[in-house]
Short mmCIF file of C-alpha atoms in Angstrom, two decimals:
data_model
loop_
_atom_site.label_atom_id
_atom_site.label_comp_id
_atom_site.label_asym_id
_atom_site.label_seq_id
_atom_site.Cartn_x
_atom_site.Cartn_y
_atom_site.Cartn_z
CA UNK A 1 -4.10 -22.63 27.38
CA UNK A 2 -3.64 -18.86 27.52
CA UNK A 3 -0.23 -17.15 27.65
CA UNK A 4 0.39 -13.49 28.36
CA UNK A 5 3.55 -11.50 27.67
CA UNK A 6 4.53 -7.86 27.95
CA UNK A 7 7.93 -6.37 27.25
CA UNK A 8 9.74 -3.30 25.95
CA UNK A 9 11.09 -3.72 22.42
CA UNK A 10 12.82 -0.72 20.90
CA UNK A 11 10.49 2.27 21.08
CA UNK A 12 7.40 0.16 21.70
CA UNK A 13 5.85 -1.37 24.77
CA UNK A 14 4.39 -4.70 23.66
CA UNK A 15 1.43 -6.68 25.03
CA UNK A 16 0.52 -10.13 23.70
CA UNK A 17 -2.28 -12.45 24.71
CA UNK A 18 -2.43 -15.89 22.99
CA UNK A 19 -4.64 -19.01 23.14
CA UNK A 20 -3.38 -22.17 21.44
CA UNK A 21 -0.87 -24.97 21.61
CA UNK A 22 1.65 -23.05 19.48
CA UNK A 23 1.53 -19.87 21.55
CA UNK A 24 5.21 -20.13 22.58
CA UNK A 25 6.26 -20.51 18.98
CA UNK A 26 4.12 -17.54 17.98
CA UNK A 27 5.57 -15.41 20.79
CA UNK A 28 9.12 -16.19 19.62
CA UNK A 29 8.24 -15.26 16.04
CA UNK A 30 6.61 -11.98 17.11
CA UNK A 31 9.56 -10.99 19.26
CA UNK A 32 11.98 -11.74 16.43
CA UNK A 33 10.02 -9.79 13.83
CA UNK A 34 9.12 -6.60 15.69
CA UNK A 35 11.09 -3.51 14.69
CA UNK A 36 10.67 0.21 15.28
CA UNK A 37 8.55 0.24 12.10
CA UNK A 38 5.57 -1.00 14.09
CA UNK A 39 2.91 -0.98 11.39
CA UNK A 40 4.89 -2.87 8.77
CA UNK A 41 6.07 -5.33 11.41
CA UNK A 42 2.44 -6.20 12.13
CA UNK A 43 1.69 -6.47 8.40
CA UNK A 44 4.50 -9.06 8.11
CA UNK A 45 3.18 -10.96 11.14
CA UNK A 46 -0.35 -10.97 9.70
CA UNK A 47 0.90 -12.33 6.38
CA UNK A 48 2.89 -15.01 8.20
CA UNK A 49 -0.22 -16.19 10.06
CA UNK A 50 -2.20 -16.46 6.84
CA UNK A 51 0.55 -18.47 5.14
CA UNK A 52 1.73 -20.66 8.06
CA UNK A 53 -0.61 -23.62 8.42
CA UNK A 54 1.63 -25.30 10.99
CA UNK A 55 0.59 -22.86 13.68
CA UNK A 56 -2.82 -24.49 13.94
CA UNK A 57 -5.74 -22.44 15.28
CA UNK A 58 -4.54 -19.35 17.12
CA UNK A 59 -6.56 -16.75 18.97
CA UNK A 60 -4.50 -13.74 19.90
CA UNK A 61 -4.48 -10.04 20.61
CA UNK A 62 -1.25 -8.10 20.02
CA UNK A 63 -0.81 -4.45 20.99
CA UNK A 64 2.15 -2.08 20.56
CA UNK A 65 2.14 1.29 22.31
CA UNK A 66 4.55 4.06 21.30
CA UNK A 67 4.00 7.22 23.33
CA UNK A 68 0.35 8.07 22.50
CA UNK A 69 -0.03 5.84 19.45
CA UNK A 70 -1.24 2.26 19.39
CA UNK A 71 -0.75 -0.42 16.73
CA UNK A 72 -2.82 -3.58 17.10
CA UNK A 73 -3.40 -6.92 15.41
CA UNK A 74 -5.85 -9.64 16.43
CA UNK A 75 -6.96 -12.94 15.00
CA UNK A 76 -9.17 -15.93 15.68
CA UNK A 77 -11.29 -15.16 18.73
CA UNK A 78 -8.94 -12.38 19.77
CA UNK A 79 -10.27 -8.82 20.08
CA UNK A 80 -9.26 -5.36 21.22
CA UNK A 81 -11.47 -2.74 22.87
CA UNK A 82 -10.89 0.91 23.77
CA UNK A 83 -12.29 2.36 26.98
CA UNK A 84 -12.50 6.15 26.80
CA UNK A 85 -14.53 8.26 29.18
CA UNK A 86 -16.24 5.15 30.52
CA UNK A 87 -17.41 4.14 27.02
CA UNK A 88 -16.37 0.70 25.81
CA UNK A 89 -15.79 0.46 22.00
CA UNK A 90 -14.46 -2.53 20.09
CA UNK A 91 -11.61 -1.59 17.77
CA UNK A 92 -11.19 -5.18 16.58
CA UNK A 93 -14.08 -7.59 17.03
CA UNK A 94 -13.62 -11.31 17.67
CA UNK A 95 -13.64 -13.29 14.46
CA UNK A 96 -12.57 -10.26 12.39
CA UNK A 97 -8.79 -10.53 11.86
CA UNK A 98 -7.69 -6.93 11.43
CA UNK A 99 -4.76 -4.56 11.77
CA UNK A 100 -5.46 -1.05 13.09
CA UNK A 101 -3.53 1.96 14.36
CA UNK A 102 -4.52 5.19 16.06
CA UNK A 103 -3.87 7.71 18.83
CA UNK A 104 -4.80 7.19 22.46
CA UNK A 105 -5.09 9.48 25.48
CA UNK A 106 -3.41 9.17 28.86
CA UNK A 107 -6.78 8.33 30.39
CA UNK A 108 -7.56 5.56 27.86
CA UNK A 109 -7.56 1.84 28.61
CA UNK A 110 -7.03 -0.97 26.11
CA UNK A 111 -8.68 -4.33 26.75
CA UNK A 112 -6.99 -7.29 25.05
CA UNK A 113 -9.16 -10.42 24.91
CA UNK A 114 -9.04 -14.00 23.72
CA UNK A 115 -11.69 -16.65 24.24
CA UNK A 116 -10.51 -17.58 27.74
CA UNK A 117 -8.65 -14.55 29.03
CA UNK A 118 -8.44 -10.76 29.01
CA UNK A 119 -5.92 -8.13 30.00
CA UNK A 120 -6.55 -4.43 30.62
CA UNK A 121 -3.78 -1.98 29.89
CA UNK A 122 -3.89 1.67 30.98
CA UNK A 123 -2.03 4.21 28.87
CA UNK A 124 -1.26 5.98 32.13
CA UNK A 125 1.33 3.24 32.71
CA UNK A 126 3.28 4.37 29.68
CA UNK A 127 2.66 8.03 30.48
CA UNK A 128 4.30 7.54 33.88
CA UNK A 129 7.33 5.93 32.26
CA UNK A 130 7.64 8.65 29.64
CA UNK A 131 7.05 11.54 32.05
CA UNK A 132 10.52 11.36 33.74
CA UNK A 133 12.14 11.39 30.30
CA UNK A 134 10.16 14.49 29.36
CA UNK A 135 11.09 16.10 32.68
CA UNK A 136 14.78 15.44 32.01
CA UNK A 137 14.49 16.98 28.56
CA UNK A 138 12.71 19.97 30.05
CA UNK A 139 15.47 20.35 32.69
CA UNK A 140 18.17 20.31 30.00
CA UNK A 141 16.23 22.96 28.05
CA UNK A 142 16.03 25.14 31.17
CA UNK A 143 19.80 24.75 31.64
CA UNK A 144 20.45 25.94 28.10
CA UNK A 145 18.24 29.00 28.62
CA UNK A 146 19.98 29.75 31.96
CA UNK A 147 23.37 29.65 30.25
CA UNK A 148 22.10 32.04 27.54
CA UNK A 149 20.75 34.40 30.18
CA UNK A 150 24.07 34.33 32.04
CA UNK A 151 25.73 35.82 28.99
CA UNK A 152 23.55 38.94 29.20
CA UNK A 153 25.61 41.63 31.01
CA UNK A 154 24.12 43.13 34.11
CA UNK A 155 22.29 46.33 33.28
CA UNK A 156 23.90 49.30 35.08
CA UNK A 157 22.04 52.53 35.62
CA UNK A 158 24.26 55.57 34.96
CA UNK A 159 23.29 59.20 35.26
CA UNK A 160 24.98 61.34 32.60
CA UNK A 161 25.46 65.02 32.43
CA UNK A 162 23.28 66.89 29.92
CA UNK A 163 24.77 66.73 26.48
CA UNK A 164 26.78 63.66 27.36
CA UNK A 165 26.41 60.35 25.51
CA UNK A 166 26.95 56.66 26.09
CA UNK A 167 27.02 53.61 23.76
CA UNK A 168 23.72 51.66 23.42
CA UNK A 169 23.83 48.14 24.76
CA UNK A 170 23.20 46.61 21.28
CA UNK A 171 24.46 43.10 22.09
CA UNK A 172 22.21 42.82 25.11
CA UNK A 173 19.19 44.01 23.14
CA UNK A 174 19.77 41.54 20.30
CA UNK A 175 20.12 38.57 22.63
CA UNK A 176 16.95 39.58 24.47
CA UNK A 177 15.01 39.93 21.24
CA UNK A 178 16.29 36.54 20.07
CA UNK A 179 15.14 34.85 23.26
CA UNK A 180 11.72 36.48 22.99
CA UNK A 181 11.41 35.27 19.39
CA UNK A 182 12.36 31.73 20.42
CA UNK A 183 9.86 31.84 23.25
CA UNK A 184 7.12 33.12 20.92
CA UNK A 185 7.82 30.39 18.36
CA UNK A 186 7.78 27.74 21.09
CA UNK A 187 4.46 28.97 22.44
CA UNK A 188 2.94 29.17 18.95
CA UNK A 189 3.87 25.62 18.01
CA UNK A 190 2.87 24.35 21.44
CA UNK A 191 -0.62 25.83 21.08
CA UNK A 192 -0.92 24.57 17.50
CA UNK A 193 0.07 21.05 18.56
CA UNK A 194 -2.38 21.11 21.45
CA UNK A 195 -5.18 22.13 19.06
CA UNK A 196 -4.21 19.35 16.64
CA UNK A 197 -4.30 16.80 19.45
CA UNK A 198 -7.71 17.98 20.63
CA UNK A 199 -9.06 17.90 17.08
CA UNK A 200 -7.65 14.40 16.57
CA UNK A 201 -9.35 13.22 19.76
CA UNK A 202 -12.67 14.44 18.33
CA UNK A 203 -12.53 12.72 14.93
CA UNK A 204 -10.38 9.66 15.66
CA UNK A 205 -13.14 7.31 16.93
CA UNK A 206 -15.21 7.98 13.78
CA UNK A 207 -12.18 7.51 11.53
CA UNK A 208 -11.22 4.21 13.18
CA UNK A 209 -14.77 2.93 12.88
CA UNK A 210 -14.87 3.86 9.17
CA UNK A 211 -11.56 2.03 8.63
CA UNK A 212 -12.93 -1.06 10.38
CA UNK A 213 -16.11 -0.93 8.31
CA UNK A 214 -14.14 -0.90 5.05
CA UNK A 215 -11.96 -3.83 6.11
CA UNK A 216 -14.98 -5.85 7.21
CA UNK A 217 -16.82 -5.02 3.97
CA UNK A 218 -13.93 -6.46 1.96
CA UNK A 219 -13.95 -9.59 4.10
CA UNK A 220 -17.68 -10.39 3.89
CA UNK A 221 -18.35 -9.52 0.23
CA UNK A 222 -19.45 -12.70 -1.49
CA UNK A 223 -20.63 -14.12 1.84
CA UNK A 224 -23.12 -11.41 2.74
CA UNK A 225 -23.30 -8.84 -0.05
CA UNK A 226 -26.03 -6.82 1.67
CA UNK A 227 -23.94 -6.49 4.83
CA UNK A 228 -20.82 -5.62 2.79
CA UNK A 229 -22.73 -2.89 0.98
CA UNK A 230 -24.03 -1.43 4.24
CA UNK A 231 -20.53 -1.38 5.72
CA UNK A 232 -18.76 0.31 2.80
CA UNK A 233 -21.55 2.90 2.42
CA UNK A 234 -21.31 3.71 6.14
CA UNK A 235 -17.54 4.02 5.77
CA UNK A 236 -17.97 6.27 2.73
CA UNK A 237 -20.46 8.54 4.50
CA UNK A 238 -18.15 8.98 7.50
CA UNK A 239 -15.06 9.53 5.37
CA UNK A 240 -16.81 12.16 3.25
CA UNK A 241 -18.06 13.95 6.36
CA UNK A 242 -14.55 14.05 7.84
CA UNK A 243 -13.10 15.33 4.56
CA UNK A 244 -15.81 18.00 4.36
CA UNK A 245 -14.91 19.09 7.90
CA UNK A 246 -11.36 19.71 6.74
CA UNK A 247 -9.69 16.78 8.54
CA UNK A 248 -6.11 16.31 7.34
CA UNK A 249 -4.87 12.81 8.13
CA UNK A 250 -2.91 10.33 6.01
CA UNK A 251 -5.18 7.54 7.24
CA UNK A 252 -8.23 9.41 5.93
CA UNK A 253 -6.55 9.84 2.53
CA UNK A 254 -5.80 6.12 2.45
CA UNK A 255 -9.37 5.30 3.51
CA UNK A 256 -10.91 7.44 0.75
CA UNK A 257 -8.67 5.75 -1.83
CA UNK A 258 -9.61 2.30 -0.52
CA UNK A 259 -13.32 3.14 -0.67
CA UNK A 260 -13.00 4.42 -4.24
CA UNK A 261 -11.19 1.25 -5.34
CA UNK A 262 -13.78 -1.10 -3.80
CA UNK A 263 -17.05 0.86 -4.07
CA UNK A 264 -18.09 -0.53 -7.44
CA UNK A 265 -17.49 -4.20 -6.71
CA UNK A 266 -18.88 -4.15 -3.17
CA UNK A 267 -21.70 -1.58 -3.32
CA UNK A 268 -22.31 -1.28 -7.04
CA UNK A 269 -21.66 2.48 -7.03
CA UNK A 270 -19.60 3.69 -9.97
CA UNK A 271 -18.64 7.33 -9.49
CA UNK A 272 -16.80 8.28 -12.68
CA UNK A 273 -17.27 11.06 -15.27
CA UNK A 274 -19.21 10.14 -18.39
CA UNK A 275 -17.39 10.21 -21.73
CA UNK A 276 -18.66 11.94 -24.86
CA UNK A 277 -20.01 9.36 -27.33
CA UNK A 278 -21.21 11.73 -30.07
CA UNK A 279 -21.93 15.43 -30.45
CA UNK A 280 -25.15 15.43 -32.49
CA UNK A 281 -24.43 18.97 -33.67
CA UNK A 282 -21.73 17.46 -35.88
CA UNK A 283 -24.24 15.10 -37.51
CA UNK A 284 -26.61 17.93 -38.43
CA UNK A 285 -26.13 21.64 -37.82
CA UNK A 286 -28.32 22.94 -35.02
CA UNK A 287 -29.56 19.46 -34.10
CA UNK A 288 -31.49 19.52 -30.79
CA UNK A 289 -32.10 15.95 -29.65
CA UNK A 290 -34.99 15.47 -27.23
CA UNK A 291 -35.99 11.77 -27.53
CA UNK A 292 -34.32 8.49 -28.42
CA UNK A 293 -35.20 4.86 -29.06
CA UNK A 294 -32.88 1.86 -29.26
CA UNK A 295 -33.17 -1.49 -31.03
CA UNK A 296 -31.05 -3.71 -33.22
CA UNK A 297 -27.76 -2.04 -32.23
CA UNK A 298 -28.88 1.39 -33.50
CA UNK A 299 -29.98 4.45 -31.52
CA UNK A 300 -32.58 6.71 -33.14
CA UNK A 301 -32.43 10.30 -31.91
CA UNK A 302 -35.28 12.71 -32.64
CA UNK A 303 -35.07 16.49 -32.97
CA UNK A 304 -38.75 17.44 -32.60
CA UNK A 305 -38.15 21.16 -33.04
CA UNK A 306 -36.44 20.81 -36.42
CA UNK A 307 -38.28 17.60 -37.42
CA UNK A 308 -35.23 15.42 -37.98
CA UNK A 309 -34.48 11.79 -37.10
CA UNK A 310 -30.95 10.37 -37.12
CA UNK A 311 -29.62 6.85 -36.54
CA UNK A 312 -26.38 6.10 -34.69
CA UNK A 313 -24.83 2.62 -34.69
CA UNK A 314 -23.48 1.85 -31.23
CA UNK A 315 -20.68 -0.45 -32.46
CA UNK A 316 -18.93 2.09 -34.72
CA UNK A 317 -20.76 5.44 -34.25
CA UNK A 318 -21.75 5.47 -37.91
CA UNK A 319 -24.55 7.99 -38.38
CA UNK A 320 -27.38 8.31 -40.87
CA UNK A 321 -30.06 10.96 -41.39
CA UNK A 322 -33.16 8.73 -41.43
CA UNK A 323 -35.58 11.53 -42.22
CA UNK A 324 -35.64 15.31 -42.42
CA UNK A 325 -38.11 18.15 -42.12
CA UNK A 326 -39.29 17.72 -45.72
CA UNK A 327 -40.89 14.38 -44.79
CA UNK A 328 -41.94 14.88 -41.16
CA UNK A 329 -45.01 17.14 -40.73
CA UNK A 330 -44.36 17.11 -37.00
CA UNK A 331 -42.62 14.74 -34.56
CA UNK A 332 -43.37 14.33 -30.84
CA UNK A 333 -41.45 11.14 -29.97
CA UNK A 334 -39.83 8.11 -31.57
CA UNK A 335 -39.89 4.31 -31.28
CA UNK A 336 -37.95 1.47 -32.88
CA UNK A 337 -37.87 -2.29 -33.22
CA UNK A 338 -35.13 -4.18 -35.08
CA UNK A 339 -34.46 -2.13 -38.25
CA UNK A 340 -37.82 -0.30 -38.23
CA UNK A 341 -38.25 3.32 -37.03
CA UNK A 342 -41.46 5.10 -36.02
CA UNK A 343 -42.44 8.59 -34.93
CA UNK A 344 -45.51 9.89 -33.09
CA UNK A 345 -47.22 12.81 -34.85
CA UNK A 346 -50.34 14.74 -33.93
CA UNK A 347 -52.38 12.76 -36.45
CA UNK A 348 -51.01 9.29 -35.58
CA UNK A 349 -47.96 7.04 -35.85
CA UNK A 350 -45.75 7.08 -38.91
CA UNK A 351 -43.22 4.50 -40.03
CA UNK A 352 -40.06 6.08 -41.41
CA UNK A 353 -38.64 4.13 -44.33
CA UNK A 354 -37.71 5.47 -47.74
CA UNK A 355 -40.90 7.45 -47.33
CA UNK A 356 -42.87 8.49 -44.26
CA UNK A 357 -46.11 6.56 -44.08
CA UNK A 358 -48.98 7.06 -41.64
CA UNK A 359 -49.62 3.53 -40.29
CA UNK A 360 -51.88 4.27 -37.29
CA UNK A 361 -54.44 7.05 -37.19
CA UNK A 362 -55.05 8.69 -33.87
CA UNK A 363 -58.23 8.72 -31.85
CA UNK A 364 -56.42 9.72 -28.65
CA UNK A 365 -54.74 12.90 -27.45
CA UNK A 366 -51.13 12.58 -28.75
CA UNK A 367 -49.83 14.77 -25.93
CA UNK A 368 -51.10 12.18 -23.41
CA UNK A 369 -49.56 9.03 -24.90
CA UNK A 370 -46.25 7.19 -25.17
CA UNK A 371 -45.52 4.79 -28.02
CA UNK A 372 -43.21 1.82 -28.36
CA UNK A 373 -42.65 -1.07 -30.76
CA UNK A 374 -42.08 -4.68 -29.82
CA UNK A 375 -42.12 -7.98 -31.71
CA UNK A 376 -43.55 -6.37 -34.83
CA UNK A 377 -46.44 -4.69 -32.96
CA UNK A 378 -47.07 -1.08 -31.94
CA UNK A 379 -48.15 -0.23 -28.40
CA UNK A 380 -49.80 2.99 -27.26
CA UNK A 381 -49.70 3.94 -23.58
CA UNK A 382 -52.83 6.07 -23.17
CA UNK A 383 -52.59 8.02 -19.90
CA UNK A 384 -55.83 9.90 -20.44
CA UNK A 385 -57.95 6.74 -20.81
CA UNK A 386 -55.85 4.53 -18.46
CA UNK A 387 -55.39 1.93 -21.17
CA UNK A 388 -52.60 0.22 -23.09
CA UNK A 389 -53.51 -0.32 -26.74
CA UNK A 390 -51.89 -2.81 -29.07
CA UNK A 391 -51.84 -2.52 -32.87
CA UNK A 392 -50.89 -5.93 -34.18
CA UNK A 393 -48.48 -5.90 -37.09
CA UNK A 394 -49.53 -7.67 -40.25
CA UNK A 395 -48.25 -7.76 -43.80
CA UNK A 396 -48.61 -4.29 -45.21
CA UNK A 397 -49.43 -2.43 -41.99
CA UNK A 398 -51.12 -2.66 -38.59
CA UNK A 399 -54.56 -3.70 -37.40
CA UNK A 400 -56.96 -1.50 -35.46
CA UNK A 401 -56.21 -1.02 -31.78
CA UNK A 402 -57.23 -3.57 -29.16
CA UNK A 403 -56.83 -3.42 -25.37
CA UNK A 404 -53.68 -5.15 -24.21
CA UNK A 405 -54.90 -5.34 -20.60
CA UNK A 406 -57.27 -8.13 -19.70
CA UNK A 407 -60.88 -7.43 -18.82
CA UNK A 408 -61.73 -6.43 -15.28
CA UNK A 409 -58.45 -4.67 -14.46
CA UNK A 410 -58.59 -1.02 -13.42
CA UNK A 411 -55.27 0.84 -13.55
CA UNK A 412 -54.07 4.42 -13.14
CA UNK A 413 -51.45 5.50 -15.66
CA UNK A 414 -51.68 9.25 -15.10
CA UNK A 415 -48.52 9.61 -12.99
CA UNK A 416 -46.19 7.64 -15.29
CA UNK A 417 -43.26 9.57 -16.79
CA UNK A 418 -41.78 6.71 -18.82
CA UNK A 419 -42.40 3.14 -19.90
CA UNK A 420 -40.59 0.29 -21.59
CA UNK A 421 -41.33 -3.24 -22.77
CA UNK A 422 -39.55 -6.59 -22.76
CA UNK A 423 -42.65 -8.76 -23.09
CA UNK A 424 -43.89 -7.35 -19.80
CA UNK A 425 -44.68 -3.64 -19.67
CA UNK A 426 -42.77 -1.51 -17.16
CA UNK A 427 -43.85 1.96 -16.04
CA UNK A 428 -42.34 4.39 -13.55
CA UNK A 429 -43.33 7.73 -12.02
CA UNK A 430 -41.18 10.71 -11.10
CA UNK A 431 -40.58 9.38 -7.56
CA UNK A 432 -39.37 5.99 -8.80
CA UNK A 433 -42.52 3.97 -8.13
CA UNK A 434 -42.85 1.06 -10.54
CA UNK A 435 -45.97 -0.52 -12.01
CA UNK A 436 -45.40 -3.68 -14.00
CA UNK A 437 -47.91 -5.54 -16.17
CA UNK A 438 -47.43 -9.06 -17.46
CA UNK A 439 -49.67 -11.14 -19.77
CA UNK A 440 -52.28 -8.37 -19.71
CA UNK A 441 -52.49 -8.13 -15.90
CA UNK A 442 -50.78 -6.15 -13.10
CA UNK A 443 -47.73 -7.93 -11.66
CA UNK A 444 -46.04 -7.61 -8.28
CA UNK A 445 -42.74 -5.74 -8.33
CA UNK A 446 -40.87 -3.85 -5.61
CA UNK A 447 -37.32 -2.48 -5.47
CA UNK A 448 -35.19 -3.85 -2.61
CA UNK A 449 -31.90 -2.48 -1.31
CA UNK A 450 -31.83 0.99 -2.91
CA UNK A 451 -29.15 3.16 -1.31
CA UNK A 452 -31.26 6.36 -1.33
CA UNK A 453 -34.74 7.30 -2.61
CA UNK A 454 -35.17 8.39 -6.21
CA UNK A 455 -35.38 12.16 -6.64
CA UNK A 456 -36.45 13.05 -10.18
CA UNK A 457 -36.90 10.09 -12.51
CA UNK A 458 -37.17 11.08 -16.17
CA UNK A 459 -36.73 7.81 -18.03
CA UNK A 460 -36.71 4.03 -17.87
CA UNK A 461 -35.00 1.43 -20.08
CA UNK A 462 -35.52 -2.32 -20.31
CA UNK A 463 -35.58 -4.70 -23.29
CA UNK A 464 -35.93 -8.36 -24.07
CA UNK A 465 -32.14 -8.43 -24.60
CA UNK A 466 -31.24 -6.82 -21.25
CA UNK A 467 -30.77 -8.61 -17.95
CA UNK A 468 -31.41 -5.44 -15.94
CA UNK A 469 -33.75 -2.47 -15.64
CA UNK A 470 -32.18 1.00 -15.87
CA UNK A 471 -33.64 4.15 -14.26
CA UNK A 472 -32.48 7.65 -15.26
CA UNK A 473 -32.72 9.87 -12.16
CA UNK A 474 -31.56 13.35 -13.20
CA UNK A 475 -32.33 14.75 -9.76
CA UNK A 476 -29.65 12.55 -8.18
CA UNK A 477 -27.36 12.65 -11.26
CA UNK A 478 -27.43 8.87 -11.43
CA UNK A 479 -28.53 5.89 -13.48
CA UNK A 480 -29.75 3.10 -11.22
CA UNK A 481 -29.51 -0.59 -12.09
CA UNK A 482 -32.10 -3.09 -10.81
CA UNK A 483 -32.46 -6.75 -11.69
CA UNK A 484 -35.79 -7.95 -13.01
CA UNK A 485 -36.65 -9.49 -9.63
CA UNK A 486 -36.42 -6.09 -7.91
CA UNK A 487 -32.96 -6.34 -6.32
CA UNK A 488 -31.09 -3.01 -6.48
CA UNK A 489 -27.76 -3.84 -8.12
CA UNK A 490 -26.01 -0.48 -8.20
CA UNK A 491 -25.81 2.96 -9.71
CA UNK A 492 -23.70 5.17 -11.96
CA UNK A 493 -23.07 8.68 -10.71
CA UNK A 494 -21.85 11.47 -13.02
CA UNK A 495 -22.43 15.23 -13.21
CA UNK A 496 -23.46 14.98 -16.88
CA UNK A 497 -26.52 12.92 -15.91
CA UNK A 498 -28.15 15.93 -14.24
CA UNK A 499 -29.10 17.27 -17.70
CA UNK A 500 -30.03 13.91 -19.25
CA UNK A 501 -33.47 13.29 -20.76
CA UNK A 502 -33.28 9.75 -22.18
CA UNK A 503 -31.13 6.63 -22.16
CA UNK A 504 -30.41 3.33 -23.90
CA UNK A 505 -28.27 0.38 -22.88
CA UNK A 506 -26.40 -2.10 -25.06
CA UNK A 507 -25.35 -4.80 -22.61
CA UNK A 508 -23.59 -6.79 -25.33
CA UNK A 509 -21.07 -4.01 -25.90
CA UNK A 510 -21.16 -2.91 -22.24
CA UNK A 511 -22.31 0.65 -22.92
CA UNK A 512 -24.83 2.81 -21.07
CA UNK A 513 -25.68 5.75 -23.36
CA UNK A 514 -27.70 8.80 -22.41
CA UNK A 515 -28.87 11.96 -24.16
CA UNK A 516 -28.06 15.32 -22.57
CA UNK A 517 -27.98 18.76 -24.18
CA UNK A 518 -27.98 17.36 -27.74
CA UNK A 519 -25.00 15.14 -27.01
CA UNK A 520 -24.74 11.41 -26.44
CA UNK A 521 -22.61 10.37 -23.48
CA UNK A 522 -21.61 6.87 -22.42
CA UNK A 523 -20.54 4.97 -19.33
CA UNK A 524 -18.90 1.56 -19.16
CA UNK A 525 -21.39 -0.97 -17.75
CA UNK A 526 -18.96 -2.34 -15.14
CA UNK A 527 -21.76 -3.88 -13.12
CA UNK A 528 -22.07 -6.59 -15.78
CA UNK A 529 -18.59 -7.91 -14.90
CA UNK A 530 -18.87 -7.33 -11.15
CA UNK A 531 -22.31 -8.95 -11.02
CA UNK A 532 -20.99 -11.99 -12.88
CA UNK A 533 -18.08 -12.28 -10.46
CA UNK A 534 -20.40 -12.16 -7.45
CA UNK A 535 -22.85 -14.76 -8.74
#
């Protein structure tokens, strides 16, 4: 059964459409709760519906119109649509219980719907009711001006003899000037208000849609995370565009705040400044870090120019000069596994202990290779020869190189800018294209759900202790997070990342650490908590 009511309550004209056996009870509650504070009245009604199980299943559409502003609430299969210029747009869709507010034009129509019934309201109805009131106000204003004008003495024209004088009509002049000033002010504010109204008409549909998208995103997160992400990103894009256009509206301010508060949990985007973890210039004067490696809770940072290697413990920031220029003939990059540190030199790979020992002699171009250490072995990524070499660790050193890739596989490593290992070998190029190899053979891997394309990838991090893959994209000033099945989880955005060259992640302590301009910065890995909550 459908019931329809409309009435005047305080400053608002009210329209209510209800399906359900408790519609009369709901009508009585609405009428008792409505005040001139329309928005908060609807908030209270919405909260009552959520808490009151005795109402049963209700489908309703409730609309309050105050001059040219509408406040609306719908639930169940109730909906509300706006018809403007012949275009039909849903403000509240069926099945999406929402509360909205906004401005409407005289020519607008509002369509209230439930499952079995609909009602169309024209704002012209209210305009016609309000118009006589405005006319009366205008008439009173005219009367006031007429009374002021009546006080101006009639101007008499008098011809005086030469040399004669007469008093200047100062009072008349002042009153006339005052009236002109009042008229000018009235015209100015009238034009300004008209411009504001026209501007509001332009941006309001986009603003309302962005508000709806945010509310729907909060409702569907956990049920359809992909859809929730799409909705909040669309809301964010619209809100940013409106702010960039100079729109001043309290609802836009509230929307931007709501997006910021929910962006991380819903879309996995964490837009916060990075914090300084350690200024390496304090560790050693003139230190210029250009490469790092992480393992066993310690970051090794290499200064190739000055041939120095330092260790930094993530847990307490304790630092140690592992080796200096007296022991390093040259140093191109570094690698680490557990408590062991290695550097790549032009003549091979050295292990840095109490002394610096050459453990692998080169027969490849050192400028065309990457090195890493894993499970006691050394791996050489040879771009020039399109091969991955393994030097198996044994007591007292390492064996001669052997191909890690199985026979019969042809690969192209030339475009890779970084690589990492967790048992499988991960490579990435500048555009963010992955190539993954597992058990000596190419494996299938593709990223799904990335918000925007990668711009300038400079580094990649993954380990056997990490659940996720991390991509340092300096071009977009972000660090992207991807699970090991290819699902894009989220990203960290910070201005400091634009100058970053390398990164490491300690998921146990919840720290993402990156190297930029000889300083280590860190970000809190909030996705670890949010991802756990969404599982």
